[in-house]
Tab-separated table of N, CA and C in Angstrom:
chain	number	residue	atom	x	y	z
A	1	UNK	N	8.807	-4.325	22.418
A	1	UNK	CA	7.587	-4.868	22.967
A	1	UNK	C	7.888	-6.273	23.471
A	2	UNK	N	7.503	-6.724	24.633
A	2	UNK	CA	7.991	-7.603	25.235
A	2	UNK	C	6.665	-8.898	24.957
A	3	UNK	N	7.091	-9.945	23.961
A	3	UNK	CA	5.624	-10.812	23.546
A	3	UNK	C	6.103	-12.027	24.683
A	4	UNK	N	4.739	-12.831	24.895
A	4	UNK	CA	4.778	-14.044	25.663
A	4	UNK	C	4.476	-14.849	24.768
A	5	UNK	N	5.002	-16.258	25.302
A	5	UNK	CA	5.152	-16.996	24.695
A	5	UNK	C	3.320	-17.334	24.362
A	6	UNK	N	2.557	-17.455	24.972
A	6	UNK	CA	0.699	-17.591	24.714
A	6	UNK	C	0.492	-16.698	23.534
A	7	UNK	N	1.332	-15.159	23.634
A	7	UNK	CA	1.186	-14.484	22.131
A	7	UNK	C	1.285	-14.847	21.219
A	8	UNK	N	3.038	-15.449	21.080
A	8	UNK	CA	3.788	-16.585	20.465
A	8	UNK	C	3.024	-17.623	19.269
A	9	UNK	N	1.779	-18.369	20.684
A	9	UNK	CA	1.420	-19.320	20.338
A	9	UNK	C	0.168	-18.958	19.350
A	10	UNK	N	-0.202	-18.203	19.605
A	10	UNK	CA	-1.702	-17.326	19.136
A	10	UNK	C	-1.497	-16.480	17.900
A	11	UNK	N	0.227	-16.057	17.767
A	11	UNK	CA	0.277	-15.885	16.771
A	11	UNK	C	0.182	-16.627	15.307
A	12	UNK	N	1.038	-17.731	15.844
A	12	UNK	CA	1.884	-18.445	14.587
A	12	UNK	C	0.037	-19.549	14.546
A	13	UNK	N	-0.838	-19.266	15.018
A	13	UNK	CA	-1.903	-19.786	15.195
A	13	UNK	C	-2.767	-19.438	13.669
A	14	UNK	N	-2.183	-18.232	13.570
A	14	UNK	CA	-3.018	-17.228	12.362
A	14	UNK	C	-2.491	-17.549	10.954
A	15	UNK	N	-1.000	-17.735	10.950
A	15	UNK	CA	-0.559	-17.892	9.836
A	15	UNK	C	-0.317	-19.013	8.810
A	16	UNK	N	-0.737	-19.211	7.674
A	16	UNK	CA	-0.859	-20.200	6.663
A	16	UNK	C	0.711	-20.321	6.372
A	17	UNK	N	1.477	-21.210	7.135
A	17	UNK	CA	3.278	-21.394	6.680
A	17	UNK	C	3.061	-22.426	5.904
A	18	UNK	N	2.167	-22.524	4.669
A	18	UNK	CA	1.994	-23.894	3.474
A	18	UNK	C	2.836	-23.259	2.544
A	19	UNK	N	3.440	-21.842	2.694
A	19	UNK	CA	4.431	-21.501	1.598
A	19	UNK	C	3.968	-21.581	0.315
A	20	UNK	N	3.282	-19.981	0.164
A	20	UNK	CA	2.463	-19.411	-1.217
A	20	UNK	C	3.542	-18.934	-1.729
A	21	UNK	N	4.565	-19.782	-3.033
A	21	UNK	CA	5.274	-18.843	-3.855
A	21	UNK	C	6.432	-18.191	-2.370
A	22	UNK	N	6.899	-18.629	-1.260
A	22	UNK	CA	7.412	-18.120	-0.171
A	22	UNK	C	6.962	-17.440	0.551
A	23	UNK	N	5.577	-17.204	0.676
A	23	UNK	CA	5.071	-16.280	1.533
A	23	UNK	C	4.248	-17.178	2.387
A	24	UNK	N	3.946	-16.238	3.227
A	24	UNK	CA	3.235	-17.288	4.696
A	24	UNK	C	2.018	-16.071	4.932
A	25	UNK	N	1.156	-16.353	4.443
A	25	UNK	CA	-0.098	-15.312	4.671
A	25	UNK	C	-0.767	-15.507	5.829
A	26	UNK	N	-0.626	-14.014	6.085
A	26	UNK	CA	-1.812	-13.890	7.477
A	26	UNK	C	-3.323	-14.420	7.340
A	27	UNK	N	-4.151	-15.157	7.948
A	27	UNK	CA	-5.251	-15.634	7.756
A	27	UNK	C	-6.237	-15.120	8.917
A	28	UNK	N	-6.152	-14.055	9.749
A	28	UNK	CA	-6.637	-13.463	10.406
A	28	UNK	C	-7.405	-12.270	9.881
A	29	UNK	N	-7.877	-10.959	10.869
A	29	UNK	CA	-8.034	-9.817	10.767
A	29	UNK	C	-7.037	-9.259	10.006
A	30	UNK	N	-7.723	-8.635	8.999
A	30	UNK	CA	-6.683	-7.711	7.801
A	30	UNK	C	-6.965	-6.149	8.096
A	31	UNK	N	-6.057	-5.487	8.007
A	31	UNK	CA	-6.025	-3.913	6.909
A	31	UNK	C	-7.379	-3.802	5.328
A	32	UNK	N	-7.685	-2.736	5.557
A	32	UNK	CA	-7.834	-2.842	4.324
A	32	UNK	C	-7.105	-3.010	2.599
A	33	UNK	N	-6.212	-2.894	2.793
A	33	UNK	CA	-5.167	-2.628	1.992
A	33	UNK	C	-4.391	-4.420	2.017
A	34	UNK	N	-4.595	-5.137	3.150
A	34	UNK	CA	-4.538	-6.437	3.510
A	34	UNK	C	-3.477	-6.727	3.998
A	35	UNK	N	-2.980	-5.820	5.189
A	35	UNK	CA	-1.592	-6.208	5.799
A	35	UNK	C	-2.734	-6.665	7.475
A	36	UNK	N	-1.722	-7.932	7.465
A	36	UNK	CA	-2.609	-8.396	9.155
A	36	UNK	C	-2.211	-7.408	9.792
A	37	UNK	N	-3.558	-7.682	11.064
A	37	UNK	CA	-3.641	-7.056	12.491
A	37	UNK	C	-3.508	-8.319	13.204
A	38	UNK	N	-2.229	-7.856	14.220
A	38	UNK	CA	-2.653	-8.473	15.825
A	38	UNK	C	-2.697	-7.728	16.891
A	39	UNK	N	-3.470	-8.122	17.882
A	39	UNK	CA	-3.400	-7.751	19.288
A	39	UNK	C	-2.512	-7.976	20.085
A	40	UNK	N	-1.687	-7.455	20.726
A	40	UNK	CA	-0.699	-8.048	21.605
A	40	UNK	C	-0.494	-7.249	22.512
A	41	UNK	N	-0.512	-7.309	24.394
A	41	UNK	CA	-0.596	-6.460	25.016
A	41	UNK	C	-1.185	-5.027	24.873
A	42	UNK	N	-2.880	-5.277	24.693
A	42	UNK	CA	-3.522	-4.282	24.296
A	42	UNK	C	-3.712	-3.486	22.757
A	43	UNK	N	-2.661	-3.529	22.724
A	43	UNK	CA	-2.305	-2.893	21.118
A	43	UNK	C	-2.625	-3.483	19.691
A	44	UNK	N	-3.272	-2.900	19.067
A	44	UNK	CA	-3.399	-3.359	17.655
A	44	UNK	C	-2.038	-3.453	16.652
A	45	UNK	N	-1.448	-3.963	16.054
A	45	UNK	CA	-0.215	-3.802	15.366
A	45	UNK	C	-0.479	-4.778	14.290
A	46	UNK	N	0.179	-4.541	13.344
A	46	UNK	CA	0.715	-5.173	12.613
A	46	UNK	C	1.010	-6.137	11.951
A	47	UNK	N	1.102	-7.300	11.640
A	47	UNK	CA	1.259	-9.006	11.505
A	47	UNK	C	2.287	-8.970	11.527
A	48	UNK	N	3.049	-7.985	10.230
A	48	UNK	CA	4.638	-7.979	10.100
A	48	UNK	C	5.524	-8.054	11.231
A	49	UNK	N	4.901	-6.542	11.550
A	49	UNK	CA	6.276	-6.213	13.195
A	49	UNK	C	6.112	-6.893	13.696
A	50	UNK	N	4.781	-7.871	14.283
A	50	UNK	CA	4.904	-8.564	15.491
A	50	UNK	C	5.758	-10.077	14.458
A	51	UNK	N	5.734	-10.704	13.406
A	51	UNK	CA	6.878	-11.432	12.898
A	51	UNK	C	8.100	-11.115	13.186
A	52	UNK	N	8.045	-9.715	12.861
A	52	UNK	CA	10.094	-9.647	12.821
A	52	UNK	C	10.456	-9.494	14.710
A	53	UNK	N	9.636	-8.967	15.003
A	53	UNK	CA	10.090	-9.051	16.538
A	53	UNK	C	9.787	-10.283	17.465
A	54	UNK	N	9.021	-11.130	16.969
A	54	UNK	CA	9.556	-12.938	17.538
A	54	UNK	C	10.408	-13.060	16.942
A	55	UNK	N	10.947	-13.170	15.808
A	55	UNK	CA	11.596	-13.749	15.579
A	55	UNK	C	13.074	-13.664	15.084
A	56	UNK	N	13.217	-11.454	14.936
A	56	UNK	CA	14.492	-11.267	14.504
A	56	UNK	C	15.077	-10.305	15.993
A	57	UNK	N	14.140	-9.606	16.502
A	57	UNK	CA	13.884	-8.681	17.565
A	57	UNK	C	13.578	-7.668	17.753
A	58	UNK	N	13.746	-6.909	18.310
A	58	UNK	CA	13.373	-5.150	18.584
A	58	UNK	C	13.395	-4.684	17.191
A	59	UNK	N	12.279	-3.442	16.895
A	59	UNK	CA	12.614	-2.696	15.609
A	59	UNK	C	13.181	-1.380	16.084
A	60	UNK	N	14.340	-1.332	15.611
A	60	UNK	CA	15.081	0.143	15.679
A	60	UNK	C	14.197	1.491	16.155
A	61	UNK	N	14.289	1.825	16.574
A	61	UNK	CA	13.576	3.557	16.949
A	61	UNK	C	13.908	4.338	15.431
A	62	UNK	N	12.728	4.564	14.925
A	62	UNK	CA	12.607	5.367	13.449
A	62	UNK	C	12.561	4.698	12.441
A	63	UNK	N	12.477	3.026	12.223
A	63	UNK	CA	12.263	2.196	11.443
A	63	UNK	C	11.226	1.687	11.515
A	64	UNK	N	10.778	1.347	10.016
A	64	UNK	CA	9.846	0.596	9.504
A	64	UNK	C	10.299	-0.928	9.015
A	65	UNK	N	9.214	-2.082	8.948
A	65	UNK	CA	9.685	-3.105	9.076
A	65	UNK	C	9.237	-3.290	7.348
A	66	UNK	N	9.833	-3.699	6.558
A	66	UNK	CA	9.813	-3.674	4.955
A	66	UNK	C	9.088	-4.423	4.188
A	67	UNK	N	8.459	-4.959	3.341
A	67	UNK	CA	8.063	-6.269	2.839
A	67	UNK	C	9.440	-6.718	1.599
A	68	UNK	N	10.560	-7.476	1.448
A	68	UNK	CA	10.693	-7.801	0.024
A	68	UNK	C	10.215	-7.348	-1.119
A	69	UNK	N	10.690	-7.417	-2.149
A	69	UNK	CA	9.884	-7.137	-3.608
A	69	UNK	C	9.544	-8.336	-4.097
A	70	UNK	N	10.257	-9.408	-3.426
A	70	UNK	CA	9.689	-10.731	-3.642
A	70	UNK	C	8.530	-11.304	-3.362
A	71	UNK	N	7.839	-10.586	-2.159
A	71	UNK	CA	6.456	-11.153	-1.512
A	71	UNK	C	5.357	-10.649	-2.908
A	72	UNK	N	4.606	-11.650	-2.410
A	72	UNK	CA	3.698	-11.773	-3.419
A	72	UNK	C	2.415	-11.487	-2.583
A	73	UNK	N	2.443	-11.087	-1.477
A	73	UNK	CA	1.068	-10.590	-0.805
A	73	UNK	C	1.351	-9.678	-0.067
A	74	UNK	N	0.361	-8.613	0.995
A	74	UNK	CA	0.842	-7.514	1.684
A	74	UNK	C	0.865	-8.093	2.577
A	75	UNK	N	-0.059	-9.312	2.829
A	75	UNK	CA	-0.242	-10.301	4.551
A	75	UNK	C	0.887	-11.494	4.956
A	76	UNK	N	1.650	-10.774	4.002
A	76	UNK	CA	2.630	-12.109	4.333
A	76	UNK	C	3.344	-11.695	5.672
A	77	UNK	N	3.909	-12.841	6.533
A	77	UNK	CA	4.986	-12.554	7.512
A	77	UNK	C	6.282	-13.377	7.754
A	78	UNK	N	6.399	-14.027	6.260
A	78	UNK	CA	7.475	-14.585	6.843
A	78	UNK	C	8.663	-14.199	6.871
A	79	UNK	N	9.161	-14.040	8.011
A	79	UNK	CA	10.591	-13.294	8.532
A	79	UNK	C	11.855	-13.032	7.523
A	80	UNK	N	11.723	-13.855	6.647
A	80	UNK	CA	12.738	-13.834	5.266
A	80	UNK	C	12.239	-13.559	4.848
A	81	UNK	N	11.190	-12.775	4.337
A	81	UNK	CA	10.789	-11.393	3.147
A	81	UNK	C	11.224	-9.831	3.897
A	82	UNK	N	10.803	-9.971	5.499
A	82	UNK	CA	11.190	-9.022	6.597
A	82	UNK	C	12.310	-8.577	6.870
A	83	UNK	N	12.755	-6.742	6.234
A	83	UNK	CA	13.741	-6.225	7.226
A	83	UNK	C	13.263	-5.056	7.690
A	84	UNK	N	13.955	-4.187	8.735
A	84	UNK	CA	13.960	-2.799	8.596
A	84	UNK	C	14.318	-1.886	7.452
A	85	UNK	N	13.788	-0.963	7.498
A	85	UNK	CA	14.381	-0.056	6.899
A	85	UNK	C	13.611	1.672	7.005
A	86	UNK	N	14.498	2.560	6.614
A	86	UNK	CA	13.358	3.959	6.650
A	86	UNK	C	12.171	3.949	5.975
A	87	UNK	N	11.087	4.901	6.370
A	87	UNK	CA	9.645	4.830	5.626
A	87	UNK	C	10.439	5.486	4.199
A	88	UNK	N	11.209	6.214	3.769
A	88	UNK	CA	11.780	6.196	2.880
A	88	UNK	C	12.158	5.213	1.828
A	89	UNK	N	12.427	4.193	2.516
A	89	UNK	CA	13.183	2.754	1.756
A	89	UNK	C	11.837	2.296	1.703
A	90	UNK	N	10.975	2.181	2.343
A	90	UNK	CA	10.110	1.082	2.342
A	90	UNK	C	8.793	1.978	0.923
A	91	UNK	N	9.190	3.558	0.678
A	91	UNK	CA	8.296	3.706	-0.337
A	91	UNK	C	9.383	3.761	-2.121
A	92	UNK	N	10.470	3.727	-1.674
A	92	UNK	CA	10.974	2.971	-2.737
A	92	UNK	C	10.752	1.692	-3.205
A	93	UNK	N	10.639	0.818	-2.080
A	93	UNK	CA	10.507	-0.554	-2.599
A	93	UNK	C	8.937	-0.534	-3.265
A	94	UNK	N	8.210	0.275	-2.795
A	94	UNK	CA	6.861	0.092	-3.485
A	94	UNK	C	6.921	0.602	-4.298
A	95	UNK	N	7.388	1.604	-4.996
A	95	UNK	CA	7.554	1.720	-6.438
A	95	UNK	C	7.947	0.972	-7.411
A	96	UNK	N	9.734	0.530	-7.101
A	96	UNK	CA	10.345	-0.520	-7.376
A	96	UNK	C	9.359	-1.595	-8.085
A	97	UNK	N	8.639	-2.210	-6.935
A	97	UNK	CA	7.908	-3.237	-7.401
A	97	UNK	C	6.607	-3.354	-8.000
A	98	UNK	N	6.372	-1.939	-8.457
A	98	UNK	CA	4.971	-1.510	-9.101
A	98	UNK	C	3.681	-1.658	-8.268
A	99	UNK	N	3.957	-1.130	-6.900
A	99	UNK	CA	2.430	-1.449	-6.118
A	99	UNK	C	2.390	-0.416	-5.619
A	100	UNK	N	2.949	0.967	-6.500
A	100	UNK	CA	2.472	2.560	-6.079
A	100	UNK	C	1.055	2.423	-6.700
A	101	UNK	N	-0.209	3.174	-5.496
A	101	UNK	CA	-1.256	3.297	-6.607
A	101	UNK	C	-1.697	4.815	-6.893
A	102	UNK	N	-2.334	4.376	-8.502
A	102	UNK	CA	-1.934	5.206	-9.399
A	102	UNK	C	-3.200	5.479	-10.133
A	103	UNK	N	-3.829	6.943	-10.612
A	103	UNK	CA	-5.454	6.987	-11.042
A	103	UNK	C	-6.269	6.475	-10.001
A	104	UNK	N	-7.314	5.730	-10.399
A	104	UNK	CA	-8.287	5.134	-9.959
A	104	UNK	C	-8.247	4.227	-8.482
A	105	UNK	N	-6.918	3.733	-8.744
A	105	UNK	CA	-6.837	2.514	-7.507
A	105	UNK	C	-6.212	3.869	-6.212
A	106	UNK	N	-5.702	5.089	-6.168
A	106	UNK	CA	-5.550	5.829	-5.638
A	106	UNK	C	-6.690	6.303	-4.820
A	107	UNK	N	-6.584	6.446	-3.407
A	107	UNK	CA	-8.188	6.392	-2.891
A	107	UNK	C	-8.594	7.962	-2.835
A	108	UNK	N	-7.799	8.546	-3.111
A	108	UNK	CA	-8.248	10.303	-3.006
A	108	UNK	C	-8.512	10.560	-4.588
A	109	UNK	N	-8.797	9.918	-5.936
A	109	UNK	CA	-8.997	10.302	-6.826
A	109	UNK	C	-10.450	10.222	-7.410
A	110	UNK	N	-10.835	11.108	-7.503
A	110	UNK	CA	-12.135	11.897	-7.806
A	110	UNK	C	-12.896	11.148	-9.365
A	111	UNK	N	-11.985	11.178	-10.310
A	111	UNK	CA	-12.078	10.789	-11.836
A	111	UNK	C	-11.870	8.969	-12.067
A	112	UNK	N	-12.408	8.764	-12.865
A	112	UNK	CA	-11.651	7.328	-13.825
A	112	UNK	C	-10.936	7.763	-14.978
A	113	UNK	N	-10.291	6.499	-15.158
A	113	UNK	CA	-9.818	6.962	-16.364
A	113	UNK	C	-10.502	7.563	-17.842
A	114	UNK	N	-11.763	7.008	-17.732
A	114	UNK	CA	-12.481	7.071	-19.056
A	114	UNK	C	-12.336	8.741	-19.178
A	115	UNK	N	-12.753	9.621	-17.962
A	115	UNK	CA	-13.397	10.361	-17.593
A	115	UNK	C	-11.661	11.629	-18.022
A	116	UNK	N	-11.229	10.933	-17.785
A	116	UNK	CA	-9.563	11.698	-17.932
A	116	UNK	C	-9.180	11.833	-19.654
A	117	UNK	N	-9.225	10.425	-20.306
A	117	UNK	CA	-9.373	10.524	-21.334
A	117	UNK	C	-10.472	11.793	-21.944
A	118	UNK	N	-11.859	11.565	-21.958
A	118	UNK	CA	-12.686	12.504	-22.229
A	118	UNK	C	-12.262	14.416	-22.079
A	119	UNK	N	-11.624	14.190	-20.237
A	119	UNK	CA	-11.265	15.775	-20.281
A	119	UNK	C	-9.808	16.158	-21.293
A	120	UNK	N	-9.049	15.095	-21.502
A	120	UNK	CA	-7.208	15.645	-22.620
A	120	UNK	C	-8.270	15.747	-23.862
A	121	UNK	N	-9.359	14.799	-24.215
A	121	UNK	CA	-10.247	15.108	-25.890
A	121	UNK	C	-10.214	16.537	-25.670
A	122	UNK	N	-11.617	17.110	-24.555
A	122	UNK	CA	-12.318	18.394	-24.676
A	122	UNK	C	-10.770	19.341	-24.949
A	123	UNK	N	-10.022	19.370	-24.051
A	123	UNK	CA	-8.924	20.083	-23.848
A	123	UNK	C	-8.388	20.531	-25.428
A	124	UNK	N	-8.113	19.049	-26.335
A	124	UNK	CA	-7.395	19.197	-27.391
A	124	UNK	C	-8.440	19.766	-28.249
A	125	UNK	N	-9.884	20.037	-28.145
A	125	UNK	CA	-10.710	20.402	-28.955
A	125	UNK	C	-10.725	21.833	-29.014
A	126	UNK	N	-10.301	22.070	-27.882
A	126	UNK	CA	-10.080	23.689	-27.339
A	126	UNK	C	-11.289	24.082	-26.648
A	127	UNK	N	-11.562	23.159	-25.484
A	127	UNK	CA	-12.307	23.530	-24.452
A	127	UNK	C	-11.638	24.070	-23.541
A	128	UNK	N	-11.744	25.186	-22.833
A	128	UNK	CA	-11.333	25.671	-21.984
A	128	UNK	C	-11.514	25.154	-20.177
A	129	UNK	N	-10.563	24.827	-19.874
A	129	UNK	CA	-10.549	24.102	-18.570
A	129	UNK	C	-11.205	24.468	-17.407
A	130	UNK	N	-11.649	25.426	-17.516
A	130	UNK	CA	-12.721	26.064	-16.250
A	130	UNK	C	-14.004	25.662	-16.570
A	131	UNK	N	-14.251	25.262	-18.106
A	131	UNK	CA	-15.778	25.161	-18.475
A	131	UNK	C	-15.871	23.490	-17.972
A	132	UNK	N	-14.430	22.597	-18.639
A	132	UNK	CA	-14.346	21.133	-18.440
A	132	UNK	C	-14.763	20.539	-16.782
A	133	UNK	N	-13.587	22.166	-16.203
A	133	UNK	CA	-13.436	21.442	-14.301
A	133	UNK	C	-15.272	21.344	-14.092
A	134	UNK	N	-16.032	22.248	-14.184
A	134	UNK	CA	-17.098	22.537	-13.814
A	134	UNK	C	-18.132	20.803	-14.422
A	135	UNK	N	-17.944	20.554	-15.096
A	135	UNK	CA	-19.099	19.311	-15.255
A	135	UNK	C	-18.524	18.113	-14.501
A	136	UNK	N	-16.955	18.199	-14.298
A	136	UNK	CA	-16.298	17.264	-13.719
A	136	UNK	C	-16.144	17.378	-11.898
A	137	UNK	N	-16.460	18.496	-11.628
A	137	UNK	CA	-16.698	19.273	-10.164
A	137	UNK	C	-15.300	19.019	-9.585
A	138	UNK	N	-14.247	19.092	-10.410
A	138	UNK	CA	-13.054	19.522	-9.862
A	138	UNK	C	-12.519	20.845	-10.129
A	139	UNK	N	-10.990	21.272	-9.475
A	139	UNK	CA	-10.991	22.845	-9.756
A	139	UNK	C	-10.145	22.757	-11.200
A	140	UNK	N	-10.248	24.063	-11.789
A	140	UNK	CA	-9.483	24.263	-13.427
A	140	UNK	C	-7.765	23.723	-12.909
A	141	UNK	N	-7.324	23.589	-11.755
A	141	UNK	CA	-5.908	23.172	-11.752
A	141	UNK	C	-6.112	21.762	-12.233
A	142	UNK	N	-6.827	21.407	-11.231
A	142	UNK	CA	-7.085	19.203	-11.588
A	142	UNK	C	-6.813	19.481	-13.036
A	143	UNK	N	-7.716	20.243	-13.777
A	143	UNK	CA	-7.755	20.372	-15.384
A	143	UNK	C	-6.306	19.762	-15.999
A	144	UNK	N	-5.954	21.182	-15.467
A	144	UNK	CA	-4.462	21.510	-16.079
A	144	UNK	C	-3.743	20.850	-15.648
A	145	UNK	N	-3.679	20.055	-14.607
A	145	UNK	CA	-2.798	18.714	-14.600
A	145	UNK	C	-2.616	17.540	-15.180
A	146	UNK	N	-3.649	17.368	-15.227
A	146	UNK	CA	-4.379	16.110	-16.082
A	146	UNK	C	-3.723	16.652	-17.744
A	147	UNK	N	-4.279	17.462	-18.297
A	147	UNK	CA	-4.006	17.736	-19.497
A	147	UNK	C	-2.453	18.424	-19.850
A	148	UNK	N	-1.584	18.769	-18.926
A	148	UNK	CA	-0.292	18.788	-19.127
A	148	UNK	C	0.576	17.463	-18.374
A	149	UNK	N	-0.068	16.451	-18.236
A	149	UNK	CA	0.248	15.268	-17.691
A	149	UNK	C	1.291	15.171	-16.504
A	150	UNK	N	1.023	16.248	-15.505
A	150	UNK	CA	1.201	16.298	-14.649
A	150	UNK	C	0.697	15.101	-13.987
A	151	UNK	N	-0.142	14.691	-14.077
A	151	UNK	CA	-1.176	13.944	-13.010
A	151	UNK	C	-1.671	12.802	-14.318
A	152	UNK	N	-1.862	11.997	-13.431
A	152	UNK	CA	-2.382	10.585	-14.709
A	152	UNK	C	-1.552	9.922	-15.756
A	153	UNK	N	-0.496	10.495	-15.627
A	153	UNK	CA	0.998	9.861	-16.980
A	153	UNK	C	0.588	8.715	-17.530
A	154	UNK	N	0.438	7.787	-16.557
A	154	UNK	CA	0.267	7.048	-16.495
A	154	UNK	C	-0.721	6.114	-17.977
A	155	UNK	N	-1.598	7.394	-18.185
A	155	UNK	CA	-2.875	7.502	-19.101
A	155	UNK	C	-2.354	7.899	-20.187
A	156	UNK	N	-2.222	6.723	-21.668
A	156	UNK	CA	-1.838	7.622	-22.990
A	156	UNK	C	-2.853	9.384	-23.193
Protein backbone atom coordinates (compact mmCIF):
# COMPACT_ATOMS: atom_id res chain seq x y z
CA UNK A 1 0.00 0.00 0.00
CA UNK A 2 1.53 3.03 -1.11
CA UNK A 3 1.00 5.82 2.16
CA UNK A 4 1.66 9.69 1.67
CA UNK A 5 3.40 11.48 3.55
CA UNK A 6 -0.26 13.75 4.81
CA UNK A 7 -1.17 9.92 5.85
CA UNK A 8 2.18 9.84 7.51
CA UNK A 9 1.36 12.93 9.21
CA UNK A 10 -2.28 12.05 10.29
CA UNK A 11 -1.10 9.06 11.40
CA UNK A 12 1.60 9.51 13.93
CA UNK A 13 -1.15 12.37 14.79
CA UNK A 14 -3.20 9.52 16.64
CA UNK A 15 -0.61 7.95 18.57
CA UNK A 16 0.32 8.53 22.35
CA UNK A 17 4.54 7.84 21.79
CA UNK A 18 4.70 8.96 25.90
CA UNK A 19 5.82 5.23 26.12
CA UNK A 20 3.23 3.10 28.33
CA UNK A 21 5.56 0.36 29.82
CA UNK A 22 6.96 0.54 25.73
CA UNK A 23 3.97 0.75 24.08
CA UNK A 24 2.68 3.69 22.05
CA UNK A 25 -1.19 3.42 22.13
CA UNK A 26 -3.48 4.20 19.49
CA UNK A 27 -5.73 7.10 20.71
CA UNK A 28 -8.07 7.08 17.85
CA UNK A 29 -11.01 4.87 16.50
CA UNK A 30 -10.67 1.33 18.06
CA UNK A 31 -11.81 -2.38 17.29
CA UNK A 32 -13.80 -3.65 19.64
CA UNK A 33 -11.45 -5.92 21.01
CA UNK A 34 -9.19 -2.44 20.92
CA UNK A 35 -6.78 -2.80 18.08
CA UNK A 36 -6.81 0.84 16.13
CA UNK A 37 -8.48 1.65 12.88
CA UNK A 38 -7.09 3.86 10.18
CA UNK A 39 -8.23 5.10 6.99
CA UNK A 40 -5.80 5.28 4.38
CA UNK A 41 -6.59 5.46 0.70
CA UNK A 42 -10.16 4.56 1.23
CA UNK A 43 -9.59 1.56 3.28
CA UNK A 44 -10.20 0.85 6.82
CA UNK A 45 -7.08 -1.07 8.28
CA UNK A 46 -5.51 -1.56 11.04
CA UNK A 47 -3.20 0.82 13.33
CA UNK A 48 -0.63 -1.98 13.40
CA UNK A 49 -0.13 -2.69 9.58
CA UNK A 50 -0.35 0.76 8.72
CA UNK A 51 2.84 1.13 11.65
CA UNK A 52 4.86 -1.63 10.29
CA UNK A 53 4.42 -0.47 6.73
CA UNK A 54 5.71 3.31 7.41
CA UNK A 55 7.98 2.28 8.98
CA UNK A 56 9.43 -1.35 8.33
CA UNK A 57 7.57 -1.83 4.77
CA UNK A 58 5.43 -4.02 2.66
CA UNK A 59 3.75 -7.00 4.60
CA UNK A 60 4.61 -10.24 2.89
CA UNK A 61 1.64 -11.82 0.84
CA UNK A 62 0.09 -14.42 3.53
CA UNK A 63 1.34 -12.62 6.59
CA UNK A 64 0.03 -11.22 9.50
CA UNK A 65 1.62 -8.37 11.31
CA UNK A 66 2.17 -9.78 15.18
CA UNK A 67 1.91 -7.92 18.46
CA UNK A 68 5.07 -8.98 20.94
CA UNK A 69 4.20 -10.79 24.14
CA UNK A 70 5.69 -7.84 25.55
CA UNK A 71 2.94 -5.27 24.57
CA UNK A 72 0.87 -4.50 27.17
CA UNK A 73 -2.12 -3.25 25.01
CA UNK A 74 -3.85 -4.53 21.68
CA UNK A 75 -3.64 -0.60 20.41
CA UNK A 76 -0.25 -0.39 20.59
CA UNK A 77 1.91 0.42 17.35
CA UNK A 78 5.08 0.76 18.11
CA UNK A 79 7.17 -0.78 15.37
CA UNK A 80 9.46 -2.65 17.99
CA UNK A 81 6.69 -4.76 19.45
CA UNK A 82 5.80 -5.31 15.38
CA UNK A 83 6.73 -8.30 13.16
CA UNK A 84 5.28 -10.54 10.61
CA UNK A 85 4.45 -13.66 11.01
CA UNK A 86 1.69 -16.59 9.98
CA UNK A 87 -1.95 -16.25 11.45
CA UNK A 88 -0.58 -19.41 12.90
CA UNK A 89 2.30 -17.70 14.86
CA UNK A 90 0.33 -14.87 15.68
CA UNK A 91 -2.38 -17.43 17.54
CA UNK A 92 0.44 -18.97 19.33
CA UNK A 93 1.65 -15.88 20.63
CA UNK A 94 -1.84 -15.33 22.05
CA UNK A 95 -1.86 -18.22 23.93
CA UNK A 96 1.69 -17.95 24.94
CA UNK A 97 0.80 -14.80 26.56
CA UNK A 98 -2.53 -15.76 28.14
CA UNK A 99 -4.93 -13.48 26.04
CA UNK A 100 -6.76 -16.70 24.51
CA UNK A 101 -10.38 -16.03 25.59
CA UNK A 102 -11.74 -18.52 27.55
CA UNK A 103 -15.62 -19.26 29.19
CA UNK A 104 -17.31 -16.16 29.59
CA UNK A 105 -14.91 -13.56 28.02
CA UNK A 106 -15.39 -15.92 24.80
CA UNK A 107 -18.10 -14.10 22.75
CA UNK A 108 -19.96 -17.27 21.41
CA UNK A 109 -20.47 -18.65 25.02
CA UNK A 110 -23.94 -19.11 26.05
CA UNK A 111 -23.21 -20.02 30.06
CA UNK A 112 -21.14 -18.28 33.04
CA UNK A 113 -19.24 -19.84 35.01
CA UNK A 114 -21.54 -20.04 38.02
CA UNK A 115 -23.94 -21.68 35.70
CA UNK A 116 -21.15 -24.44 34.60
CA UNK A 117 -20.29 -25.06 38.04
CA UNK A 118 -24.11 -25.72 38.89
CA UNK A 119 -24.45 -28.06 35.59
CA UNK A 120 -20.70 -30.61 36.77
CA UNK A 121 -23.00 -30.40 40.63
CA UNK A 122 -26.41 -31.68 38.81
CA UNK A 123 -24.23 -34.03 36.63
CA UNK A 124 -22.32 -35.49 39.77
CA UNK A 125 -25.74 -35.82 41.51
CA UNK A 126 -26.78 -38.00 38.69
CA UNK A 127 -28.80 -35.71 36.69
CA UNK A 128 -29.03 -36.74 33.45
CA UNK A 129 -27.75 -34.29 30.78
CA UNK A 130 -30.68 -33.98 28.49
CA UNK A 131 -32.87 -33.00 31.55
CA UNK A 132 -29.74 -30.32 32.67
CA UNK A 133 -29.25 -29.12 28.63
CA UNK A 134 -33.02 -28.32 28.66
CA UNK A 135 -33.23 -25.56 31.63
CA UNK A 136 -29.87 -24.36 30.34
CA UNK A 137 -31.30 -24.25 26.50
CA UNK A 138 -28.21 -25.77 25.27
CA UNK A 139 -27.93 -29.23 23.45
CA UNK A 140 -27.10 -32.58 25.86
CA UNK A 141 -23.50 -32.40 23.91
CA UNK A 142 -22.71 -28.67 25.52
CA UNK A 143 -23.68 -31.01 28.65
CA UNK A 144 -21.27 -33.55 28.07
CA UNK A 145 -18.56 -31.32 27.39
CA UNK A 146 -18.69 -29.24 30.06
CA UNK A 147 -18.97 -32.20 32.43
CA UNK A 148 -16.19 -34.37 30.82
CA UNK A 149 -14.14 -31.13 30.72
CA UNK A 150 -13.90 -31.00 27.38
CA UNK A 151 -14.98 -27.44 27.35
CA UNK A 152 -14.41 -25.00 30.41
CA UNK A 153 -10.99 -26.77 31.91
CA UNK A 154 -10.35 -24.00 32.70
CA UNK A 155 -13.24 -24.26 35.62
CA UNK A 156 -12.21 -26.48 38.81
Amino acid sequence: MEIKQKDKTRFFSKVDSTEIEGCHPWTACTTQDGYGLFRINGTLTTAHRVSYEITVGPIPDGMVVRHSNRCTTRGCVNPDHLSTGTQADNMRDRDEAGRTPRGESSGASKLKKVEVEEIRKRAAAGETQTSISKDYEVTPSTISAIVHRKTWRHIP
